[in-house]
Amino acid sequence: MTKTNDILSSEALGFDPDALAQRYAQEREKRIRPDAETQFVQLSHDSPFANKYLEEDPYSETLERAPLNDQREVIVIGGGWVGMLTAARLSQAGIRDVRIVESGSDFGGTWYWNRYPGAQCDIESYSYLPLLEETGYVPKLRYSYASEIYEHAQRIGKHFDLYKDAVFQTWVTELRWLEDESMWLVTTNRGDAMRARHICLGTGPANRPRLPGIPGVEQFKGHSFHTCRWDYDYTGGGPTGGLAGLADKTVAIIGTGATAVQCVPALGESAKHLYVFQRTPSSVDVRNNAETDPLWAESLEPGWQRDRQKKFGEAFLGGPIDPAFVDDGWTRLTRNLKELVAESEERISGLAQIADFKTMETIRGLVDETVKDPEVAEKLKAYYNQFCKRPTFNDFYLDTFNRKNVELVDVSATQGVEAITETGIIANGQEYPVDCIIYASGFEITSSYERRLGIPIFGVAGKSIYEHWEAGMRSMHGLMVSGFPNLFLCGGGFVFQLGANYAHGIDVQAGHVAYTISELSRRGIQSANVSFDAEERWIADQLETKGGGFVLGGSPDTCTPGYYNQEGTSKRYRNVRRETYSKGVGAYMKLLRAWRNDGQLDGLELK
Ligand code: NDP
């Protein structure tokens, strides 16, 4: 027996890989629903539900303003990280006639809307918070809480003078290319009809909440809200907890994804009784938060943030692990794989899967270490590969299930909560009367583009972008689309493919968009349209045929369903592969840099 076989034996590993593989397949099978994304209620502006869960802003009063009919060089839709980074990089490139149109009442995007107790970034703040060097800010904690992140968004807005031209509380209702004028017409729910030479669509991946399509969801007569519209008037307290309004309330939270993992501890502490309705458990690894060392902060040299983002990306994607990330949960899998490779005497296939089993065994072990009731502990263990679903990191979530007032309701057997009545929730054939339902049911992150963007977009000859994408999303560089001149799809699902640090990926795109727009402007070009051939080349050369590397969500044939793999539907997944760039952020940066250095604006038809 070779040494390699020794280290892979069940005895040496402490688990049986075959048994685990079987268990994963069973758990996945249990969760597959043929209705996929249609199991969720789509919140659109004309749905009867829209006002309460989508349009209403619990954090601000609505302000009146007159409709705008003016013209800008660039309109950026969305004032979250994507929109702000794009506007900031445009400003640095000398393009200052930029208006951000934002649905919230301030900048921040996801960090404007998500104010639920316990909200914090899961990627270390030094790599995740954008433009730290430019704004001269160093976060207070290794993993910042939401209020500090929201404040940072405002800091960026002030630093780059983005407030001057921004319009808030405004939902874009249509984008239409005006061929005669080589302009985009942007119409909104405020009666605006603004024109812009260029559009940067920075609506981000998580701007549209969704509700589970549970029978009776509209009938509930108690209080309810989605986690991204937290109702502190009802719960009392604030982002640090102390939800005194729940002291006499029975509360249900539906969903156990990254959001629920962060807010369940505060709910457990405050509610008279809390039911956590769980369909699939999340993997919950340790947080390892820490205060920022002021001496370290003072010692930072120019270029430190880019360097750190690069090192984080490398460590996550299997490259060298910088000491800064040796105890970061995102690198646990890479570390395990490296260890196995170092111990092996020969190159063998399947080590990555063993490393994944090892990682998840450690994470399942944390449940046993924390949760006292073994039956509850068993239900909280995630049986799938780590990146089948979004990993989470929290030091308080699991312990919450040791509280007497907190009850885990496993609804996996019925593929979700069965029904909602006027007074409560039905699960496993039993009614749970509740005062309040909190939907931690996520967002339209990878659902069909029409659902997730929610904006009708008409390009050359009035063609709808969703028609163009009927057989799957098409673009060049994940950014520009044939037949939709001067339109840049910044951020969005594509960037999720680049690595774990979304903020880094969007900055890479922001710099590229800033270059492209400033170059078009410098050359006096009115319209830049990607040729159909250039789109085809991008898909053939960079997406469809080139596997390997990191693919978010893995295969729907082996992974448990979720938004990472469009609820596990293989047919859709094949389409998703046409927007899946699996080589990581470093390769993407190199590719875009080469395109810019070439200086030919290759693939663009210019007028
Ligand atoms: P998710 O989509 O990850 O989770 C939704 C939850 O609702 C899942 O647990 C899902 O179960 C459950 N659910 C859906 N339908 C039903 C049903 N009918 N019955 C019971 N349960 C149901 O949403 P989140 O808001 O948690 O997270 C979305 C994303 O936002 C994250 O993955 C992450 O990318 C981002 N985020 C980032 C944070 C950070 O960086 N700090 C914090 C929070 C969120 P199932 O899994 O079975 O589908």
PDB file of C-alpha atoms in Angstrom, residues 174-319:
ATOM      1  CA  GLU A 174     -37.401  51.115 -18.399  1.00  0.00           C
ATOM      2  CA  LEU A 175     -34.214  51.588 -20.423  1.00  0.00           C
ATOM      3  CA  ARG A 176     -34.605  52.290 -24.122  1.00  0.00           C
ATOM      4  CA  TRP A 177     -31.889  52.926 -26.727  1.00  0.00           C
ATOM      5  CA  LEU A 178     -32.726  55.903 -28.929  1.00  0.00           C
ATOM      6  CA  GLU A 179     -30.971  55.096 -32.180  1.00  0.00           C
ATOM      7  CA  ASP A 180     -31.393  58.531 -33.773  1.00  0.00           C
ATOM      8  CA  GLU A 181     -29.767  60.216 -30.822  1.00  0.00           C
ATOM      9  CA  SER A 182     -27.335  57.444 -29.775  1.00  0.00           C
ATOM     10  CA  MET A 183     -28.667  57.905 -26.276  1.00  0.00           C
ATOM     11  CA  TRP A 184     -30.389  55.856 -23.619  1.00  0.00           C
ATOM     12  CA  LEU A 185     -33.761  56.978 -22.320  1.00  0.00           C
ATOM     13  CA  VAL A 186     -34.180  56.188 -18.653  1.00  0.00           C
ATOM     14  CA  THR A 187     -37.707  56.265 -17.293  1.00  0.00           C
ATOM     15  CA  THR A 188     -38.530  55.890 -13.624  1.00  0.00           C
ATOM     16  CA  ASN A 189     -41.371  55.554 -11.140  1.00  0.00           C
ATOM     17  CA  ARG A 190     -40.926  59.295 -10.444  1.00  0.00           C
ATOM     18  CA  GLY A 191     -41.980  60.282 -13.959  1.00  0.00           C
ATOM     19  CA  ASP A 192     -38.375  60.993 -15.001  1.00  0.00           C
ATOM     20  CA  ALA A 193     -37.341  60.749 -18.641  1.00  0.00           C
ATOM     21  CA  MET A 194     -33.587  61.238 -18.423  1.00  0.00           C
ATOM     22  CA  ARG A 195     -31.161  60.712 -21.270  1.00  0.00           C
ATOM     23  CA  ALA A 196     -27.639  59.325 -21.007  1.00  0.00           C
ATOM     24  CA  ARG A 197     -24.925  58.495 -23.525  1.00  0.00           C
ATOM     25  CA  HIS A 198     -23.832  55.550 -21.396  1.00  0.00           C
ATOM     26  CA  ILE A 199     -25.615  53.348 -18.883  1.00  0.00           C
ATOM     27  CA  CYS A 200     -23.876  51.396 -16.160  1.00  0.00           C
ATOM     28  CA  LEU A 201     -26.263  48.875 -14.743  1.00  0.00           C
ATOM     29  CA  GLY A 202     -25.049  48.489 -11.171  1.00  0.00           C
ATOM     30  CA  THR A 203     -28.130  46.975  -9.604  1.00  0.00           C
ATOM     31  CA  GLY A 204     -26.034  44.358  -7.815  1.00  0.00           C
ATOM     32  CA  PRO A 205     -26.921  40.743  -7.269  1.00  0.00           C
ATOM     33  CA  ALA A 206     -29.158  41.093  -4.220  1.00  0.00           C
ATOM     34  CA  ASN A 207     -31.374  44.089  -4.840  1.00  0.00           C
ATOM     35  CA  ARG A 208     -34.644  42.220  -5.248  1.00  0.00           C
ATOM     36  CA  PRO A 209     -35.891  40.279  -2.242  1.00  0.00           C
ATOM     37  CA  ARG A 210     -38.074  37.239  -2.813  1.00  0.00           C
ATOM     38  CA  LEU A 211     -40.569  35.366  -0.688  1.00  0.00           C
ATOM     39  CA  PRO A 212     -41.184  31.650  -0.620  1.00  0.00           C
ATOM     40  CA  GLY A 213     -44.321  30.811  -2.584  1.00  0.00           C
ATOM     41  CA  ILE A 214     -45.883  29.030   0.367  1.00  0.00           C
ATOM     42  CA  PRO A 215     -49.636  28.464  -0.008  1.00  0.00           C
ATOM     43  CA  GLY A 216     -51.425  31.107   2.030  1.00  0.00           C
ATOM     44  CA  VAL A 217     -48.431  33.457   2.217  1.00  0.00           C
ATOM     45  CA  GLU A 218     -50.756  36.385   1.500  1.00  0.00           C
ATOM     46  CA  GLN A 219     -53.242  35.474   4.199  1.00  0.00           C
ATOM     47  CA  PHE A 220     -51.183  35.969   7.329  1.00  0.00           C
ATOM     48  CA  LYS A 221     -52.801  38.613   9.544  1.00  0.00           C
ATOM     49  CA  GLY A 222     -49.965  39.037  12.023  1.00  0.00           C
ATOM     50  CA  HIS A 223     -46.885  41.147  11.395  1.00  0.00           C
ATOM     51  CA  SER A 224     -44.331  40.171   8.732  1.00  0.00           C
ATOM     52  CA  PHE A 225     -41.324  41.598   6.953  1.00  0.00           C
ATOM     53  CA  HIS A 226     -38.318  40.546   4.881  1.00  0.00           C
ATOM     54  CA  THR A 227     -34.909  40.734   6.551  1.00  0.00           C
ATOM     55  CA  CYS A 228     -33.790  43.440   4.110  1.00  0.00           C
ATOM     56  CA  ARG A 229     -36.610  45.745   5.282  1.00  0.00           C
ATOM     57  CA  TRP A 230     -36.167  45.170   9.023  1.00  0.00           C
ATOM     58  CA  ASP A 231     -38.989  46.729  10.981  1.00  0.00           C
ATOM     59  CA  TYR A 232     -37.338  48.169  14.097  1.00  0.00           C
ATOM     60  CA  ASP A 233     -40.562  50.048  14.897  1.00  0.00           C
ATOM     61  CA  TYR A 234     -42.050  46.637  15.601  1.00  0.00           C
ATOM     62  CA  THR A 235     -39.068  44.736  17.041  1.00  0.00           C
ATOM     63  CA  GLY A 236     -37.531  47.615  18.974  1.00  0.00           C
ATOM     64  CA  GLY A 237     -33.780  47.638  19.543  1.00  0.00           C
ATOM     65  CA  GLY A 238     -31.270  48.148  16.770  1.00  0.00           C
ATOM     66  CA  PRO A 239     -28.482  46.534  14.782  1.00  0.00           C
ATOM     67  CA  THR A 240     -26.734  45.423  17.974  1.00  0.00           C
ATOM     68  CA  GLY A 241     -29.853  43.653  19.256  1.00  0.00           C
ATOM     69  CA  GLY A 242     -31.974  44.440  22.315  1.00  0.00           C
ATOM     70  CA  LEU A 243     -35.213  43.813  20.378  1.00  0.00           C
ATOM     71  CA  ALA A 244     -37.426  44.689  23.348  1.00  0.00           C
ATOM     72  CA  GLY A 245     -40.572  44.800  21.216  1.00  0.00           C
ATOM     73  CA  LEU A 246     -40.359  41.025  20.817  1.00  0.00           C
ATOM     74  CA  ALA A 247     -40.300  40.243  24.548  1.00  0.00           C
ATOM     75  CA  ASP A 248     -43.945  39.158  24.465  1.00  0.00           C
ATOM     76  CA  LYS A 249     -43.999  37.876  20.884  1.00  0.00           C
ATOM     77  CA  THR A 250     -43.789  34.473  19.272  1.00  0.00           C
ATOM     78  CA  VAL A 251     -41.660  34.927  16.207  1.00  0.00           C
ATOM     79  CA  ALA A 252     -40.980  32.677  13.208  1.00  0.00           C
ATOM     80  CA  ILE A 253     -38.041  33.079  10.899  1.00  0.00           C
ATOM     81  CA  ILE A 254     -38.200  31.232   7.580  1.00  0.00           C
ATOM     82  CA  GLY A 255     -34.808  30.464   6.098  1.00  0.00           C
ATOM     83  CA  THR A 256     -31.398  29.577   7.482  1.00  0.00           C
ATOM     84  CA  GLY A 257     -29.042  31.133   4.920  1.00  0.00           C
ATOM     85  CA  ALA A 258     -26.285  33.679   5.571  1.00  0.00           C
ATOM     86  CA  THR A 259     -28.792  36.326   6.680  1.00  0.00           C
ATOM     87  CA  ALA A 260     -30.632  34.151   9.192  1.00  0.00           C
ATOM     88  CA  VAL A 261     -27.347  32.912  10.644  1.00  0.00           C
ATOM     89  CA  GLN A 262     -26.494  36.512  11.496  1.00  0.00           C
ATOM     90  CA  CYS A 263     -29.849  37.653  12.904  1.00  0.00           C
ATOM     91  CA  VAL A 264     -31.078  34.506  14.701  1.00  0.00           C
ATOM     92  CA  PRO A 265     -28.843  35.132  17.759  1.00  0.00           C
ATOM     93  CA  ALA A 266     -30.467  38.540  18.404  1.00  0.00           C
ATOM     94  CA  LEU A 267     -33.946  37.120  17.809  1.00  0.00           C
ATOM     95  CA  GLY A 268     -33.251  34.236  20.182  1.00  0.00           C
ATOM     96  CA  GLU A 269     -32.086  36.642  22.883  1.00  0.00           C
ATOM     97  CA  SER A 270     -35.135  38.899  22.586  1.00  0.00           C
ATOM     98  CA  ALA A 271     -38.204  36.978  21.471  1.00  0.00           C
ATOM     99  CA  LYS A 272     -40.534  35.309  23.940  1.00  0.00           C
ATOM    100  CA  HIS A 273     -40.379  32.311  21.648  1.00  0.00           C
ATOM    101  CA  LEU A 274     -38.527  31.820  18.368  1.00  0.00           C
ATOM    102  CA  TYR A 275     -39.218  29.163  15.753  1.00  0.00           C
ATOM    103  CA  VAL A 276     -36.476  28.744  13.174  1.00  0.00           C
ATOM    104  CA  PHE A 277     -37.899  27.020  10.087  1.00  0.00           C
ATOM    105  CA  GLN A 278     -35.029  25.246   8.363  1.00  0.00           C
ATOM    106  CA  ARG A 279     -35.154  23.483   5.014  1.00  0.00           C
ATOM    107  CA  THR A 280     -31.394  23.087   4.439  1.00  0.00           C
ATOM    108  CA  PRO A 281     -28.836  23.850   7.144  1.00  0.00           C
ATOM    109  CA  SER A 282     -26.018  26.271   6.374  1.00  0.00           C
ATOM    110  CA  SER A 283     -22.407  25.402   7.066  1.00  0.00           C
ATOM    111  CA  VAL A 284     -21.490  27.603  10.008  1.00  0.00           C
ATOM    112  CA  ASP A 285     -17.764  28.024  10.569  1.00  0.00           C
ATOM    113  CA  VAL A 286     -16.005  30.105  13.236  1.00  0.00           C
ATOM    114  CA  ARG A 287     -15.884  33.886  12.907  1.00  0.00           C
ATOM    115  CA  ASN A 288     -12.475  34.787  14.406  1.00  0.00           C
ATOM    116  CA  ASN A 289     -13.305  38.467  14.577  1.00  0.00           C
ATOM    117  CA  ALA A 290     -10.785  40.896  16.064  1.00  0.00           C
ATOM    118  CA  GLU A 291     -10.254  44.586  16.597  1.00  0.00           C
ATOM    119  CA  THR A 292      -7.913  46.266  14.162  1.00  0.00           C
ATOM    120  CA  ASP A 293      -4.423  46.692  15.549  1.00  0.00           C
ATOM    121  CA  PRO A 294      -3.737  50.474  15.354  1.00  0.00           C
ATOM    122  CA  LEU A 295      -0.007  49.881  14.908  1.00  0.00           C
ATOM    123  CA  TRP A 296      -0.696  47.650  11.921  1.00  0.00           C
ATOM    124  CA  ALA A 297      -3.074  50.258  10.503  1.00  0.00           C
ATOM    125  CA  GLU A 298      -0.396  52.939  10.831  1.00  0.00           C
ATOM    126  CA  SER A 299       2.186  50.752   9.160  1.00  0.00           C
ATOM    127  CA  LEU A 300       0.197  50.237   5.945  1.00  0.00           C
ATOM    128  CA  GLU A 301       2.060  51.272   2.798  1.00  0.00           C
ATOM    129  CA  PRO A 302       0.427  52.706  -0.350  1.00  0.00           C
ATOM    130  CA  GLY A 303      -1.077  49.937  -2.472  1.00  0.00           C
ATOM    131  CA  TRP A 304      -1.825  47.806   0.568  1.00  0.00           C
ATOM    132  CA  GLN A 305      -5.513  47.198  -0.189  1.00  0.00           C
ATOM    133  CA  ARG A 306      -5.015  45.996  -3.753  1.00  0.00           C
ATOM    134  CA  ASP A 307      -2.210  43.774  -2.551  1.00  0.00           C
ATOM    135  CA  ARG A 308      -4.416  42.335   0.181  1.00  0.00           C
ATOM    136  CA  GLN A 309      -7.346  41.761  -2.177  1.00  0.00           C
ATOM    137  CA  LYS A 310      -5.017  39.955  -4.558  1.00  0.00           C
ATOM    138  CA  LYS A 311      -3.646  37.762  -1.765  1.00  0.00           C
ATOM    139  CA  PHE A 312      -7.120  36.969  -0.479  1.00  0.00           C
ATOM    140  CA  GLY A 313      -8.201  35.964  -3.999  1.00  0.00           C
ATOM    141  CA  GLU A 314      -5.152  33.731  -4.415  1.00  0.00           C
ATOM    142  CA  ALA A 315      -5.595  32.047  -1.037  1.00  0.00           C
ATOM    143  CA  PHE A 316      -9.290  31.384  -1.689  1.00  0.00           C
ATOM    144  CA  LEU A 317      -8.669  30.011  -5.165  1.00  0.00           C
ATOM    145  CA  GLY A 318      -6.006  27.532  -4.077  1.00  0.00           C
ATOM    146  CA  GLY A 319      -2.879  29.683  -4.440  1.00  0.00           C
TER     147      GLY A 319
END
